Amino acid sequence: MLKEFKNVNVNYEADALVEINGKKYKIHDCIEGEDILVEVDGKYPKLSKVLKASEYRINDGCKYQSECGGCQFMHMSYEYELACKKAYLNDLFKGIRGKKDIDVISMYEPLNYRNKAQMTYKLSKTKQVVCGFYEEYSHRIVTVSNCMLQATVANELIENLNKVLSKHKIKPYDEKTKEGIIRHVFVRYGFNTKEAMLVIVTNGEFFPGRNNVLKDLLKLDLGITTVIQNYNHRDTSIVLGEENKVLYGPGFIYEKVGNYKFKISPNSFFQVNTLGMKKLYDKAIEMAEIKKTDRVIDAYCGVGTISIFAAKHAKEVVGVELNKQAIKDAKINQKINNITNINFIADDATNFMTHMAKERYEVDVVIMDPPREGSTKQFINAIGYLKPKKVVYVSCDPKTLKRDLYDFGENDYYVTKLEGFDNFSKTQHVECVVLLNRIEPKK
Ligand code: SAH
């Protein structure tokens, strides 16, 4: 059954908020003020048709948007998307002292910017090997043949791999029957080095026809610099397992960001937007105003990218990160960039900071870039104890950032700068960089 709604109100995730039989629902892919027709049968009511479109709606978006659900802002102009993200941040942080007008820095290119692609396999009705993304709230795979966010090179690689897999009749893994071989494909592309890593994720080591697949793939001359088979026999939607077998090339790629070069292994974290990453790090370093005499802590440092950007400005940097493999890569990254004043430590950031507070370590600047869950009260309290002059907080989730800023307030740190970065264009996500200064409490 279809139901019409006029002049809809839309939240910051581009969902129209409607009421059907006394129950509230969110209808994806809408724009403020539009008239819409909603398909109300089924568990989740869906947009059926836009009756009166907003002037900000665009028609050349992605044809998979409504099914795939990965891009919440694909249906609107980029200017309007930026304005929505700006309004969101200003609204969310309006209570934060010292902040008035928050800007969102745009991307050079809001499409095909992702250096990482990961897709899941299934067999199509015509028995072709195809891949795509999980539909929202389900385990149904929506076949996508040209994702508009992934690097064009990644799309090409995946399409060719799928043809080769189909030719050799390699069976996709079926979550229900637990049969089949190929689970996912994972690509990392170095936009600046043009190196490409192709990871084929299989349900264990067994991969009949592996050599023929590899031979056919390399014959196509697609610019692949390394091919890896990753074993993932776990019952989970996490794409990569822990074991890798290098089938071709060195098993990793390099990427250049600014003046630095980074080694990227399949399992190590690397920001997905290469151009955006440079803008973000430059801003974090600019806000930190690091002096040659400063001791800097880079918490949640991943493969050491921010530490490396900070090193030449500082006396010394300590990078701390939970993932041991990332720390190994960080040490290699320090070496290949001829830097000697960073000490990388594998530890939980909260443990490490608490330990530093106990040791009364002297620190001038803390840069932190936690995952979406944000940091911890204990970590922030340890900063309150160590009293660095400045903290630069890089965040990929404004909500957990806001929670953590209150804890910083309790430790006499206040926001002096806050900027948004549109590093995840076309999706609802937005990155933030915040400068916190310590203000000595009045006695
Ligand atoms: N600053 C890096 C990484 C940011 S992503 C960059 O820009 O590339 C967040 C990182 O925090 C990930 O590498 C993740 O492994 C790490 N992490 C997650 N929980 C952690 C914890 N409790 N302690 C330390 N690091 C953690």
PDB file of C-alpha atoms and ligand atoms in Angstrom, residues 269 271 281 300-302 305-306 321-323 347-349 369-371, ligand 1:
ATOM      1  CA  PHE A 269      44.213   0.652   9.305  1.00  0.00           C
ATOM      2  CA  GLN A 271      42.329   6.405   6.248  1.00  0.00           C
ATOM      3  CA  TYR A 281      46.603  15.925   9.038  1.00  0.00           C
ATOM      4  CA  TYR A 300      45.543   5.716  18.613  1.00  0.00           C
ATOM      5  CA  CYS A 301      48.319   6.187  16.041  1.00  0.00           C
ATOM      6  CA  GLY A 302      47.527   3.324  13.611  1.00  0.00           C
ATOM      7  CA  THR A 305      50.802   8.558   9.961  1.00  0.00           C
ATOM      8  CA  ILE A 306      50.097  11.497  12.288  1.00  0.00           C
ATOM      9  CA  GLU A 321      48.332   1.917  19.285  1.00  0.00           C
ATOM     10  CA  LEU A 322      46.574  -1.315  20.320  1.00  0.00           C
ATOM     11  CA  ASN A 323      47.114  -3.250  17.078  1.00  0.00           C
ATOM     12  CA  ASP A 347      49.432  -0.764  24.119  1.00  0.00           C
ATOM     13  CA  ASP A 348      45.886   0.191  24.971  1.00  0.00           C
ATOM     14  CA  ALA A 349      45.797   4.005  24.857  1.00  0.00           C
ATOM     15  CA  ASP A 369      42.497   9.963  16.833  1.00  0.00           C
ATOM     16  CA  PRO A 370      40.357   7.243  18.438  1.00  0.00           C
ATOM     17  CA  PRO A 371      37.972   4.900  16.577  1.00  0.00           C
TER      18      PRO A 371
HETATM   19  N1  SAH B   1      45.681   7.998  13.553  1.00  0.00           N
HETATM   20  C1  SAH B   1      45.616   6.864  12.661  1.00  0.00           C
HETATM   21  C2  SAH B   1      44.608   5.776  13.101  1.00  0.00           C
HETATM   22  C3  SAH B   1      43.243   6.247  13.486  1.00  0.00           C
HETATM   23  S1  SAH B   1      42.004   4.996  13.553  1.00  0.00           S
HETATM   24  C4  SAH B   1      45.353   7.303  11.238  1.00  0.00           C
HETATM   25  O1  SAH B   1      44.975   8.429  10.996  1.00  0.00           O
HETATM   26  O2  SAH B   1      45.548   6.483  10.325  1.00  0.00           O
HETATM   27  C5  SAH B   1      41.967   4.543  15.208  1.00  0.00           C
HETATM   28  C6  SAH B   1      43.065   3.593  15.623  1.00  0.00           C
HETATM   29  O3  SAH B   1      42.874   3.330  17.005  1.00  0.00           O
HETATM   30  C7  SAH B   1      43.078   2.240  14.923  1.00  0.00           C
HETATM   31  O4  SAH B   1      44.349   2.032  14.374  1.00  0.00           O
HETATM   32  C8  SAH B   1      42.795   1.237  16.054  1.00  0.00           C
HETATM   33  O5  SAH B   1      43.515   0.027  15.908  1.00  0.00           O
HETATM   34  C9  SAH B   1      43.275   1.994  17.264  1.00  0.00           C
HETATM   35  N2  SAH B   1      42.674   1.595  18.549  1.00  0.00           N
HETATM   36  C10 SAH B   1      41.422   1.138  18.791  1.00  0.00           C
HETATM   37  N3  SAH B   1      41.244   0.966  20.105  1.00  0.00           N
HETATM   38  C11 SAH B   1      42.394   1.314  20.716  1.00  0.00           C
HETATM   39  C12 SAH B   1      42.831   1.354  22.078  1.00  0.00           C
HETATM   40  N4  SAH B   1      42.007   0.992  23.056  1.00  0.00           N
HETATM   41  N5  SAH B   1      44.076   1.791  22.338  1.00  0.00           N
HETATM   42  C13 SAH B   1      44.915   2.173  21.339  1.00  0.00           C
HETATM   43  N6  SAH B   1      44.570   2.138  20.042  1.00  0.00           N
HETATM   44  C14 SAH B   1      43.329   1.714  19.723  1.00  0.00           C
END
